[in-house]
Short mmCIF file of C-alpha atoms in Angstrom, two decimals:
data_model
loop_
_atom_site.label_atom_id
_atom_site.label_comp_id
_atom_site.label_asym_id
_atom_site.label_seq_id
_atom_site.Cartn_x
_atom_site.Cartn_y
_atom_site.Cartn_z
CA UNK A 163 -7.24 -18.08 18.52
CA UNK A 164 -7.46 -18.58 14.80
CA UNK A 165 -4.59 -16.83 13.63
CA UNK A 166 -2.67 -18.50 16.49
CA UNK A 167 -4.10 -21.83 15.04
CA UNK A 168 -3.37 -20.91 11.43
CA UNK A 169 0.36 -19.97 12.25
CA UNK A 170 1.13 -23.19 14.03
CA UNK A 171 -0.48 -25.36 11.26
CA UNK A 172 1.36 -23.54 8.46
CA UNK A 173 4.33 -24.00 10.66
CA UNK A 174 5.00 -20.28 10.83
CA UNK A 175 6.79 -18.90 14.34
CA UNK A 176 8.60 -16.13 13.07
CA UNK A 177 6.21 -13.53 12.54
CA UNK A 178 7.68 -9.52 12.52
CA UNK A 179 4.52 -7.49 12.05
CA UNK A 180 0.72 -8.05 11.65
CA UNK A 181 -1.22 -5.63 9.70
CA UNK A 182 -5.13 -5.00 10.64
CA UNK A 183 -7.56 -2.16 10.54
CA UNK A 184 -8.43 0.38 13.70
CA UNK A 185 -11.40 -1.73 15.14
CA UNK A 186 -10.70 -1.65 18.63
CA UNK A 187 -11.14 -5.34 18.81
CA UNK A 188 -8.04 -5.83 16.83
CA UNK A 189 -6.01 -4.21 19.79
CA UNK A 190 -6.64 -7.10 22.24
CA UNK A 191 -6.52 -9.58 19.40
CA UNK A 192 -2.37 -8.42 18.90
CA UNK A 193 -2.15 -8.36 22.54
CA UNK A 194 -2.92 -11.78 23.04
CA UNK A 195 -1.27 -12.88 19.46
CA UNK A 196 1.82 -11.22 21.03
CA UNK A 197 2.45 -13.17 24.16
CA UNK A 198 1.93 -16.48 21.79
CA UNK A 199 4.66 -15.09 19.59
CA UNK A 200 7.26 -14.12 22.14
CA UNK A 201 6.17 -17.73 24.33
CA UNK A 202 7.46 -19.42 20.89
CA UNK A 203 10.97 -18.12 21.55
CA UNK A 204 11.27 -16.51 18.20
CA UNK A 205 10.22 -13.24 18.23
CA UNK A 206 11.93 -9.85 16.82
CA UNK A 207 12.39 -7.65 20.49
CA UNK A 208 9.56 -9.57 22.27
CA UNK A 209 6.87 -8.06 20.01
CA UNK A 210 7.79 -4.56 20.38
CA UNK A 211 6.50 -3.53 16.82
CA UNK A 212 3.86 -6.14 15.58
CA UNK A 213 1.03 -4.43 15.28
CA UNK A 214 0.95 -2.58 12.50
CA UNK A 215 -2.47 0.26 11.64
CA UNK A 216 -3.32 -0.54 8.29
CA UNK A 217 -3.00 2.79 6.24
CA UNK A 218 -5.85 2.46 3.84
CA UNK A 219 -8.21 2.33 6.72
CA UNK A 220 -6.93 5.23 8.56
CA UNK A 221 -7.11 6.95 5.10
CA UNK A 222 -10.71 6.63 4.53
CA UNK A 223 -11.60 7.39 8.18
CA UNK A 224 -10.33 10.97 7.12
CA UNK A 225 -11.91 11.35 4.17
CA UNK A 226 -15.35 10.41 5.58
CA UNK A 227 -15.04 13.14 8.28
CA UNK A 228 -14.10 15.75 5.68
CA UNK A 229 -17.26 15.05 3.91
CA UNK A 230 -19.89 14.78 6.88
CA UNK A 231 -21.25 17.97 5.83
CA UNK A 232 -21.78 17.26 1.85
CA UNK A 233 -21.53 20.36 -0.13
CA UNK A 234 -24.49 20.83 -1.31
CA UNK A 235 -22.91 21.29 -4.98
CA UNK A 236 -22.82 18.02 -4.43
CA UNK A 237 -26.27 17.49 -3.82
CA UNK A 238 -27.06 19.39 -6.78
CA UNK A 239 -24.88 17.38 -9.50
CA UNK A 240 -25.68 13.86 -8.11
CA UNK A 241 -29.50 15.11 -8.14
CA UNK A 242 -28.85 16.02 -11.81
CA UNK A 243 -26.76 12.75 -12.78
CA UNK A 244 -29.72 10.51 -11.22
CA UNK A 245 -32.38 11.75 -13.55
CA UNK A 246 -30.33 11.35 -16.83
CA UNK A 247 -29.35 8.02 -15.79
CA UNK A 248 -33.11 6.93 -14.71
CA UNK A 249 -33.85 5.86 -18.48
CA UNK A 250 -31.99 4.77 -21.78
CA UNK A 251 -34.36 7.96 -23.71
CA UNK A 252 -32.74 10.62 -21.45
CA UNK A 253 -29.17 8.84 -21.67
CA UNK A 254 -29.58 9.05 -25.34
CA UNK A 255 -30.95 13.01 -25.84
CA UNK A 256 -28.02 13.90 -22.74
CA UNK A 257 -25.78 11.89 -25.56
CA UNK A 258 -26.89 14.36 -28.24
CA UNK A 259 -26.60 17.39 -25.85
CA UNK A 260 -22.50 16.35 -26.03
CA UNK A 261 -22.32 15.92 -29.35
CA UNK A 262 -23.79 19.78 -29.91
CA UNK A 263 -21.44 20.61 -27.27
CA UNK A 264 -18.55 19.18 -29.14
CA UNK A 265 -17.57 17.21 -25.85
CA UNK A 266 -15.62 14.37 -26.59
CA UNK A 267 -15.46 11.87 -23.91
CA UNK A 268 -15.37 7.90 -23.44
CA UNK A 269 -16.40 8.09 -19.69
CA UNK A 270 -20.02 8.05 -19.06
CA UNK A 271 -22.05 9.43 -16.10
CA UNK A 272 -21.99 6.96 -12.83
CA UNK A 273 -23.94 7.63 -9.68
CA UNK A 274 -21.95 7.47 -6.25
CA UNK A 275 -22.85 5.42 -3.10
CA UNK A 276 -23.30 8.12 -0.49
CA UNK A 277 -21.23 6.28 2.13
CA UNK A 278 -18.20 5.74 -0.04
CA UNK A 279 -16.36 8.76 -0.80
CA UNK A 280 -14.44 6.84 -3.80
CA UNK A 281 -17.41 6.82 -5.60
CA UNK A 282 -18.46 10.39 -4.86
CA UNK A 283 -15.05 11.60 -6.24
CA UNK A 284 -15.91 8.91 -9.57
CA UNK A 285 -19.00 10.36 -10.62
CA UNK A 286 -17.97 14.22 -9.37
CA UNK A 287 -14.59 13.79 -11.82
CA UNK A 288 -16.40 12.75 -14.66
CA UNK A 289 -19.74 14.93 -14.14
CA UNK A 290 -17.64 18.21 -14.69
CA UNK A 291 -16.38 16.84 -18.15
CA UNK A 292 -20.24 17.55 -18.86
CA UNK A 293 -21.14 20.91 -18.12
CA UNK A 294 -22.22 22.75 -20.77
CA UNK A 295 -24.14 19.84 -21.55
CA UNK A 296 -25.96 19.70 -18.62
CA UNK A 297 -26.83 23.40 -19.65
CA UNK A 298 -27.82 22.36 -22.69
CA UNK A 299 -29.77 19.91 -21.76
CA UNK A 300 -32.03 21.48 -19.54
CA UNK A 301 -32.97 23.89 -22.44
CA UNK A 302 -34.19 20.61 -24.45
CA UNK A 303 -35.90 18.83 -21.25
CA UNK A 304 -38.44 21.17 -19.12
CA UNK A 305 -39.15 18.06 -16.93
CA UNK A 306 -35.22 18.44 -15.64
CA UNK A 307 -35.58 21.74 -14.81
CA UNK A 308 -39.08 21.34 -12.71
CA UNK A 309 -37.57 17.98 -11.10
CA UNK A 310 -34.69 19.48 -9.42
CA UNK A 311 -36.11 22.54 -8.41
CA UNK A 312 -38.29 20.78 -6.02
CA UNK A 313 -35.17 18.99 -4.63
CA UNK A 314 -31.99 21.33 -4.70
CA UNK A 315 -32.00 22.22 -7.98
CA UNK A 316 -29.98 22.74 -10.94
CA UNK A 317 -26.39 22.87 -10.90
CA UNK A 318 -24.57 26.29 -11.79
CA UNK A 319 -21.27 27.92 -12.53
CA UNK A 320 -20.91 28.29 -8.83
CA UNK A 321 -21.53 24.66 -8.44
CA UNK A 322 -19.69 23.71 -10.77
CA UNK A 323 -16.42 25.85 -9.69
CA UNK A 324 -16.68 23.77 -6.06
CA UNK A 325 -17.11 20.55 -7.95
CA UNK A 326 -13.69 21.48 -9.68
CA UNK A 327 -12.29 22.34 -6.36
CA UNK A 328 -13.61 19.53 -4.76
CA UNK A 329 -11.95 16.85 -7.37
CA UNK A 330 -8.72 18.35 -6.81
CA UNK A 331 -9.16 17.78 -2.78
CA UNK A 332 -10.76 14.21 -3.35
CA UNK A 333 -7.79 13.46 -5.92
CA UNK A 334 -5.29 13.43 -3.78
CA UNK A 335 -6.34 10.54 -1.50
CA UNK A 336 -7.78 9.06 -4.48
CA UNK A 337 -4.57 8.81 -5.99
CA UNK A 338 -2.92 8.03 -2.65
CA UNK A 339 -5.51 5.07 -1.67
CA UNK A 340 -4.55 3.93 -4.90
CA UNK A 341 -0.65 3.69 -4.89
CA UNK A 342 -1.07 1.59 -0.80
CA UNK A 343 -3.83 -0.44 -2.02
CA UNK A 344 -1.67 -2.07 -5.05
CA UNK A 345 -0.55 -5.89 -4.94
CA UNK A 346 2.27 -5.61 -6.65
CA UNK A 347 5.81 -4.06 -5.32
CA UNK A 348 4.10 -1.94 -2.91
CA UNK A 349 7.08 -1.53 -0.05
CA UNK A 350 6.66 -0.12 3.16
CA UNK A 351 9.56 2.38 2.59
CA UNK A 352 6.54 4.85 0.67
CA UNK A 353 4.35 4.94 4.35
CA UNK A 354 5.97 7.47 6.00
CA UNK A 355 6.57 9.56 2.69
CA UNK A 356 2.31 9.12 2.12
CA UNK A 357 1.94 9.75 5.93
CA UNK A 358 3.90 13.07 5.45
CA UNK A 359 2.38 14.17 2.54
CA UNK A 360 -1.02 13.72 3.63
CA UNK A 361 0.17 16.26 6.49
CA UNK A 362 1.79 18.54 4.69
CA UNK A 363 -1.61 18.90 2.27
CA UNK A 364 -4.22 19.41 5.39
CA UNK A 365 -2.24 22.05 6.90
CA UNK A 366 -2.38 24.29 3.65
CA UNK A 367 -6.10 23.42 3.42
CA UNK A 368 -6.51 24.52 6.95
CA UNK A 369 -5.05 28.00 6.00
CA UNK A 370 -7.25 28.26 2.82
CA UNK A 371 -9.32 31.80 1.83
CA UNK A 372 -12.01 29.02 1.22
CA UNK A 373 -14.06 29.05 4.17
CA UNK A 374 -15.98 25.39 3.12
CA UNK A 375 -12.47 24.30 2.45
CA UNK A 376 -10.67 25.17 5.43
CA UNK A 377 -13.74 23.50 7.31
CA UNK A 378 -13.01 20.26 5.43
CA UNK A 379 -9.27 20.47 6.31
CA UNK A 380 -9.64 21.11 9.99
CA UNK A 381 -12.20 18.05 10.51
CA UNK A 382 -10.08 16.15 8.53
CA UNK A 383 -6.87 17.05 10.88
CA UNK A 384 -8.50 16.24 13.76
CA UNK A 385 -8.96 12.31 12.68
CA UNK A 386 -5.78 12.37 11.28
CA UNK A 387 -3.88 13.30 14.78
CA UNK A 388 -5.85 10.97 16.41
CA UNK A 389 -3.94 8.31 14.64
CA UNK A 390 -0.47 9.61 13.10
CA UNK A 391 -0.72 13.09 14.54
CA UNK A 392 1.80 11.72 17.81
CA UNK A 393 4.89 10.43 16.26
CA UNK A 394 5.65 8.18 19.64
CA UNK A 395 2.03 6.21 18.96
CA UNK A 396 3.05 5.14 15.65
CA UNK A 397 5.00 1.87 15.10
CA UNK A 398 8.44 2.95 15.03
CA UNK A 399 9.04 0.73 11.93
CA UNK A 400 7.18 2.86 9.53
CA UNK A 401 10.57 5.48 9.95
CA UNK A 402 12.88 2.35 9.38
CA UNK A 403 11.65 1.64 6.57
CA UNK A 404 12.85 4.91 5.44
CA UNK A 405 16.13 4.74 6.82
CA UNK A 406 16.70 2.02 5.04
CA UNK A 407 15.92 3.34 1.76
CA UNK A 408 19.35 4.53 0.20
CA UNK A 409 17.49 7.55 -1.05
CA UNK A 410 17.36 9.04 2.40
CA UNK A 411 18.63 7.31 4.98
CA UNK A 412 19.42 9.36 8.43
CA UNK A 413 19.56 12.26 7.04
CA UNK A 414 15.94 12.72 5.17
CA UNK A 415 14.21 11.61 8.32
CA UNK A 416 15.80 14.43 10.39
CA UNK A 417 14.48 17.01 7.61
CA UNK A 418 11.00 15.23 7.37
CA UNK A 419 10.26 15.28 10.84
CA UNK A 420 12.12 18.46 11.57
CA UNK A 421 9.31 19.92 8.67
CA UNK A 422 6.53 18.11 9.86
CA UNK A 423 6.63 18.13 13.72
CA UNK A 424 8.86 21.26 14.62
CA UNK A 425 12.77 21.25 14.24
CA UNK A 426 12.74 20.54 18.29
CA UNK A 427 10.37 17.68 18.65
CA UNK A 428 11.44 16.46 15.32
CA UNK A 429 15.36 16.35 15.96
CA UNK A 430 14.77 14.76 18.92
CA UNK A 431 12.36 12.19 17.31
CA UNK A 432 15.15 11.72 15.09
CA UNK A 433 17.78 10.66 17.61
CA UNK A 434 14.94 8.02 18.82
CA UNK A 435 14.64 6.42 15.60
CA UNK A 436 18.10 5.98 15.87
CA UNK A 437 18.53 4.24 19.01
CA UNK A 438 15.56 1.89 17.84
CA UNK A 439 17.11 1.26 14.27
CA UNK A 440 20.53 0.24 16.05
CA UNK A 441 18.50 -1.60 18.69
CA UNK A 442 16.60 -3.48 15.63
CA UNK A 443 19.73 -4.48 14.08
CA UNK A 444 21.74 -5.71 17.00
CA UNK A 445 18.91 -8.23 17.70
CA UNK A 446 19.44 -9.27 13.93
CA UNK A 447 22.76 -9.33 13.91
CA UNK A 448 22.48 -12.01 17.79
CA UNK A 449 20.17 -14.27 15.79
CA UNK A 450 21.97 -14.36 12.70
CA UNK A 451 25.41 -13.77 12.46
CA UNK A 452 26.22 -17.34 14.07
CA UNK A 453 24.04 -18.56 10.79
CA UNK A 454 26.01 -16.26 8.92
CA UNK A 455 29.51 -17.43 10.01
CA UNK A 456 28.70 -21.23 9.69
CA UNK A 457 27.81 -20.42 5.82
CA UNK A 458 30.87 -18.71 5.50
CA UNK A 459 33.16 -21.42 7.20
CA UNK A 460 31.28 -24.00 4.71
CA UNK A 461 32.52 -21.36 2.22
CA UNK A 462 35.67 -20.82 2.64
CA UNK A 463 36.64 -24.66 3.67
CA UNK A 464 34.63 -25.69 0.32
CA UNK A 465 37.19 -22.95 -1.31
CA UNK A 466 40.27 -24.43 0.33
CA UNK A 467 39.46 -27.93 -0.60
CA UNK A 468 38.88 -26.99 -3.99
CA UNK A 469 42.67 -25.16 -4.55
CA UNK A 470 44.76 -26.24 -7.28
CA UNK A 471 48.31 -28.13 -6.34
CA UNK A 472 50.24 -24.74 -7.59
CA UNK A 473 48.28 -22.30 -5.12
CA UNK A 474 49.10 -24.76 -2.43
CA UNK A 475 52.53 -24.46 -2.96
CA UNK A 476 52.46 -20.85 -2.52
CA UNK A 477 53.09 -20.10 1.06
CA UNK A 478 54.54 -16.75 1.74
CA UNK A 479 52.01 -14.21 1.53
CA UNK A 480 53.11 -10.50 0.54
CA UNK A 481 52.74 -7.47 2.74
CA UNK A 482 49.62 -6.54 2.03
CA UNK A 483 48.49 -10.02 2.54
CA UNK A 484 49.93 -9.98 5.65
CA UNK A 485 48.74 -6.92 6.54
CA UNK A 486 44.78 -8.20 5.97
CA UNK A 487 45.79 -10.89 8.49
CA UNK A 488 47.00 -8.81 11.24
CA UNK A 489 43.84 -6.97 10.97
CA UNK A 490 41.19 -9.67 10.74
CA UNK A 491 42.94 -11.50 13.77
CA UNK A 492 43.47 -8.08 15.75
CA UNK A 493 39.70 -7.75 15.25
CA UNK A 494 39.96 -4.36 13.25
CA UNK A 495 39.08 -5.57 9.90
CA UNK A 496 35.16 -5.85 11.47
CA UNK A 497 35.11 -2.89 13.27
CA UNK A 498 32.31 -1.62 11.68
CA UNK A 499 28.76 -3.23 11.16
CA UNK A 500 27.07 -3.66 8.37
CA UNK A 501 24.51 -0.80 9.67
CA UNK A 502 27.52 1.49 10.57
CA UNK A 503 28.87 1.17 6.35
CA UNK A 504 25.50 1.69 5.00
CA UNK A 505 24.94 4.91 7.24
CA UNK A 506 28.41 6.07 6.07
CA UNK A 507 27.59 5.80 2.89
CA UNK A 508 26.41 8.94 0.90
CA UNK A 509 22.72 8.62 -0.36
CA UNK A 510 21.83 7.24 -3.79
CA UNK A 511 21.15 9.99 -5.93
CA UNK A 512 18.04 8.80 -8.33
CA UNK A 513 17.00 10.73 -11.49
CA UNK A 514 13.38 11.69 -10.95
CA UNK A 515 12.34 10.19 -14.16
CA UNK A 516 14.33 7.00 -13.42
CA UNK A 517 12.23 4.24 -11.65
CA UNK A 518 13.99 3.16 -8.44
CA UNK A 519 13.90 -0.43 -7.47
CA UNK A 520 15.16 -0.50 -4.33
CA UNK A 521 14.42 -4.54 -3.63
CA UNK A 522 16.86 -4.96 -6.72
CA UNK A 523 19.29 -2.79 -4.86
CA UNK A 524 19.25 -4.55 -1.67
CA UNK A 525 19.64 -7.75 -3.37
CA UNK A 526 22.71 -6.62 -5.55
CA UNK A 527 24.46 -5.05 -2.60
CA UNK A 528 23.09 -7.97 0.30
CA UNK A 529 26.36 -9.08 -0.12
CA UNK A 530 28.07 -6.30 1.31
CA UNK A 531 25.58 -5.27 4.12
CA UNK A 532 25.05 -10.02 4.90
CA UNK A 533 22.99 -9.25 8.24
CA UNK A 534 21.62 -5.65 7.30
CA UNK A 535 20.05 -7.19 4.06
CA UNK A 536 18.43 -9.90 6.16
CA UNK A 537 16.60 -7.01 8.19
CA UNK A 538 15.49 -5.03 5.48
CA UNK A 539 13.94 -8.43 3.53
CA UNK A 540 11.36 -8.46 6.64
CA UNK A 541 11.18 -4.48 6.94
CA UNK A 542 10.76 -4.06 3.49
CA UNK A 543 7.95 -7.14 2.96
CA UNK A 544 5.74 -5.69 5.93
CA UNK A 545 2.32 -4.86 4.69
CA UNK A 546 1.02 -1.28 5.09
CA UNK A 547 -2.62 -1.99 3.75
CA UNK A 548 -5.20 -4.79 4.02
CA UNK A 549 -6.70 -4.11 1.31
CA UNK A 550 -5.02 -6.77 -1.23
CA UNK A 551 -5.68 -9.63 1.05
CA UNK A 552 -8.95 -8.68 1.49
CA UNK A 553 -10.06 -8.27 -2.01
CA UNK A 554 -8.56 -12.19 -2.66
CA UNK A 555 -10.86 -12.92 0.25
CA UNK A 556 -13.74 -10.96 -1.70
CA UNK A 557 -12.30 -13.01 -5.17
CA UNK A 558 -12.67 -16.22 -3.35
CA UNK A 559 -16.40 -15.19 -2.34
CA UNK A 560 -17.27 -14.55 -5.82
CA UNK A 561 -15.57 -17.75 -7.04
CA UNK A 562 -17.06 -20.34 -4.27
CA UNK A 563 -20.62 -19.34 -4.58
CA UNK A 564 -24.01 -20.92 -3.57
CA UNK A 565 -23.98 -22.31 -6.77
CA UNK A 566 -20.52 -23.59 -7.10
CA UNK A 567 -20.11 -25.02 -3.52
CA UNK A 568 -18.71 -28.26 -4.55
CA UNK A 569 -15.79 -26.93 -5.76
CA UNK A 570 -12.61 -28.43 -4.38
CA UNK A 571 -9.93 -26.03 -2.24
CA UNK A 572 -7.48 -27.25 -5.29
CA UNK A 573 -9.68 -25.74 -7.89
CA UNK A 574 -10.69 -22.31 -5.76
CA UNK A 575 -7.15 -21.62 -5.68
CA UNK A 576 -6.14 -21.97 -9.02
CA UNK A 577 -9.34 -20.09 -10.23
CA UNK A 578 -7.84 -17.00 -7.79
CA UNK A 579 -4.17 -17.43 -9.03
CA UNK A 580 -5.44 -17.98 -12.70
CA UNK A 581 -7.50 -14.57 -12.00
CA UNK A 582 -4.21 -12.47 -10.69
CA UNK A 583 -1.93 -13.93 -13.34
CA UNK A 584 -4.35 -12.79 -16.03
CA UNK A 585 -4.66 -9.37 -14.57
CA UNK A 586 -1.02 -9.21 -14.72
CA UNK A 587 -0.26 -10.84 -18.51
CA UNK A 588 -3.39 -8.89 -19.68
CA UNK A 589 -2.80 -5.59 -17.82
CA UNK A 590 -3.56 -3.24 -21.12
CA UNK A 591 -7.06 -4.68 -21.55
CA UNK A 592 -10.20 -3.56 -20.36
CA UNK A 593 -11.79 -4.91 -17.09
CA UNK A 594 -14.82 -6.09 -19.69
CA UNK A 595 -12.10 -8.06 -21.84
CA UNK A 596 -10.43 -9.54 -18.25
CA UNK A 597 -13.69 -10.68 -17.06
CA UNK A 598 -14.32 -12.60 -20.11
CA UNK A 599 -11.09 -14.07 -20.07
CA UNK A 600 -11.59 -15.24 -16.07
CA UNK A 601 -14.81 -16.57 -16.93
CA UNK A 602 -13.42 -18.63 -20.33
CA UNK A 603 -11.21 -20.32 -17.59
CA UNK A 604 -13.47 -20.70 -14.74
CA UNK A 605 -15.85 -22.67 -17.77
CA UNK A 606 -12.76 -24.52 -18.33
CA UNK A 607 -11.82 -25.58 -14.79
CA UNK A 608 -15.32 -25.98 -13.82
CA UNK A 609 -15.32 -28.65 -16.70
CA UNK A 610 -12.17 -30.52 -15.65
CA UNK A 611 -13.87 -31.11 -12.52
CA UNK A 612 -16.75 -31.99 -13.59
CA UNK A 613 -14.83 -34.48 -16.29
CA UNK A 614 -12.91 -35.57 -12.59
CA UNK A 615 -16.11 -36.54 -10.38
CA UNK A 616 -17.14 -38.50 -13.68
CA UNK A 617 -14.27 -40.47 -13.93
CA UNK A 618 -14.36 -41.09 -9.96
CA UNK A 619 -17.97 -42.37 -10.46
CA UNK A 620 -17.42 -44.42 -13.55
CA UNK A 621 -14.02 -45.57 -11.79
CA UNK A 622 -16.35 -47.03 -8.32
CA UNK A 623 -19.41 -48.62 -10.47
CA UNK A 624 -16.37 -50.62 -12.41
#
């Protein structure tokens, strides 16, 4: 009922996907979102592919079942990391242990929440910079030694070697989390190649020598099929977007799936996302080619009105003007759809160290493919994460706080714009540097407003 509410007061009918976690309560919220949409009259094949799993969700649901059973390396090093970090005099003598040990680092030892596997991987990554001067410093600090003994105890080569390993596992998704979570040209063209990837990695864990590791990988499997492991569960859109890409097209999708889910099930797969992508562009092409000829009338009459006297005069046309004519009133010339030259196409070979942009490339070529481009704008804008909306809902939490609750909507939403435009202008400084920048301009704001309710006051007493 709110999003319904939202949409009609923002004036917005024409809605292609919506992107929300895995709570089951999100299912019936699409459901009845869905027959609002397609009651509007202006929905994209009645609905068929709104509802959209968001990937960084589905991600960390993984994870979390990989680690259920925590190593107990684990145990050890975060045991170990909590007593140097429990005062500034042990911070300070672990600080000399480096310094014997000739390590030469700017990170410094965190402790992880237990429930967020990010954080475990944070303070795992940087504790194995430290090793040998953990080592050390349990020769300088008997206390260390007798604390941890009564827990787990102290962390050794063994420990350390599934720490390493363990980094490497957590790395990937770490990595991955971070490339879907962005703000900032994040297409949906890279899901299915994350999806794939993610696949491709748990079945070689699965096969490891490493008994703890194979463990990890089969738990983690089984949450994964759950949600991408059936190709005809997923929203078919995730493959468009792929298709799309001039990169691969046709062609890559029937290796991918061919790789991932058997060359049977995946060739046949194939021929499905086919159907769909043709079936996705003819009900583009019925809603906007009538737009699309009307612009081009205006066009080409605006054109004719616009000829000099001397090209007026010119009425015989040549044969191969002639020729054009025959064919555009014979109905050849159009033969083909814009889907059918983009598929004929050969792919766009990319140099690996070249950066590809491919919403540039759709808007230098959206002249040639008019009705395809049109479809890829929406395919291409669909979210595959929640997570950047969510963290400006978190921003706006910080910024409208107990304390600042008279803030106007006006001034909470430049304080969040003002806060992403300095992230991106000031992108090589520190997050220390950034927050003192946001909070230089929340003083600032806070005192034009303050300077406005003033003059308000001053402006009602006169």
């Amino acid at each position: 009922m709110a999003v319904e509410s939202c949409l009609l007061n923002w004036g917005i009918k024409r809605v292609f996907t919506v992107t929300v976690d895995n709570a089951s309560s999100n299912d019936v919220a699409i459901a009845y979102l869905k027959k609002k949409i397609v009651g509007w009259g202006f929905s994209i094949l009645n609905c068929k592919y709104l509802h959209m799993r968001c990937i960084a969700h589905i991600i960390n649901l993984v994870v979390v079942d990989g680690l259920k059973e925590t190593n107990v390396s684990v145990k050890r090093v975060r045991e170990a990391v909590r007593y140097i970090r429990q005062s500034p005099a042990r911070l300070q003598k672990f600080k000399s242990c480096c310094e014997m040990e000739g390590i030469e680092s700017k990170s410094s030892l965190c402790l992880d929440v237990c429930t967020r596997w990010n954080s475990t991987y944070l303070m795992l990554n940087v504790a194995q910079k430290f090793e040998n001067a953990f080592d050390r410093y349990a020769t300088i600090d008997p206390c260390f030694k007798f604390d941890l003994q009564s827990s787990d105890g102290l962390p050794d080569s063994l420990d350390w070697e599934n720490v390493r390993r363990l980094v490497d596992f957590l790395g990937h998704f770490y990595d991955l989390t971070l490339r879907i979570s962005g703000s900032r040209y994040v297409t949906s063209n890279i899901f299915f190649n994350e999806i794939s990837s993610v696949d491709c990695l748990l079945q070689e864990w699965q096969g490891s020598n490493d008994v703890e590791l194979a463990c990890m990988g089969e738990r983690m499997k089984v949450k994964f099929d759950k949600y991408w492991g059936d190709p005809d569960k997923m929203n078919k859109i995730v493959y468009i977007a792929v298709v799309v890409d001039p990169r691969y097209k046709l062609e890559f999708m029937e290796f991918a799936l061919s790789t991932v889910y058997g060359k049977e099930k995946g060739m046949e797969l194939a021929k499905k996302i086919k159907l769909t992508v043709y079936e996705l562009f003819d009900e583009y092409k019925k809603t906007y080619q009538a737009e699309h000829d009307r612009g081009s009338n205006v066009a080409g009459n605006t054109s004719e009105n616009n000829e000099s006297e001397g090209a007026k005069k010119k009425s015989r046309l040549n044969l191969g003007d002639q020729f054009l004519k025959h064919k555009i009133e014979t109905g050849e010339a159009n033969s083909k759809s814009d889907l059918d030259c983009y598929l004929n196409e050969g792919i766009k070979v990319v140099d690996e160290k070249e950066e590809f942009d491919i919403l540039k490339w759709w808007q230098l070529n959206s002249g040639r493919f008019p009705i395809l481009s049109i479809m890829v704008r929406d395919i291409l804008a669909m979210p595959i994460s929640t997570v950047a909306s969510e963290s400006a809902f978190s921003t706006g939490g910080r910024v409208l706080d107990p304390f600042r609750s008279s803030l106007t909507p006006k001034i909470v939403e430049a304080l969040i714009c003002a806060q992403d435009w300095l992230r991106k202008s000031h992108c090589c400084k520190s997050i220390e540097e950034q927050i003192a920048d946001l909070e230089r301009l929340e003083e600032a704001f806070s005192l034009c407003e303050i300077n406005s309710i003033n003059d308000n006051t001053v402006n009602r007493d006169t």
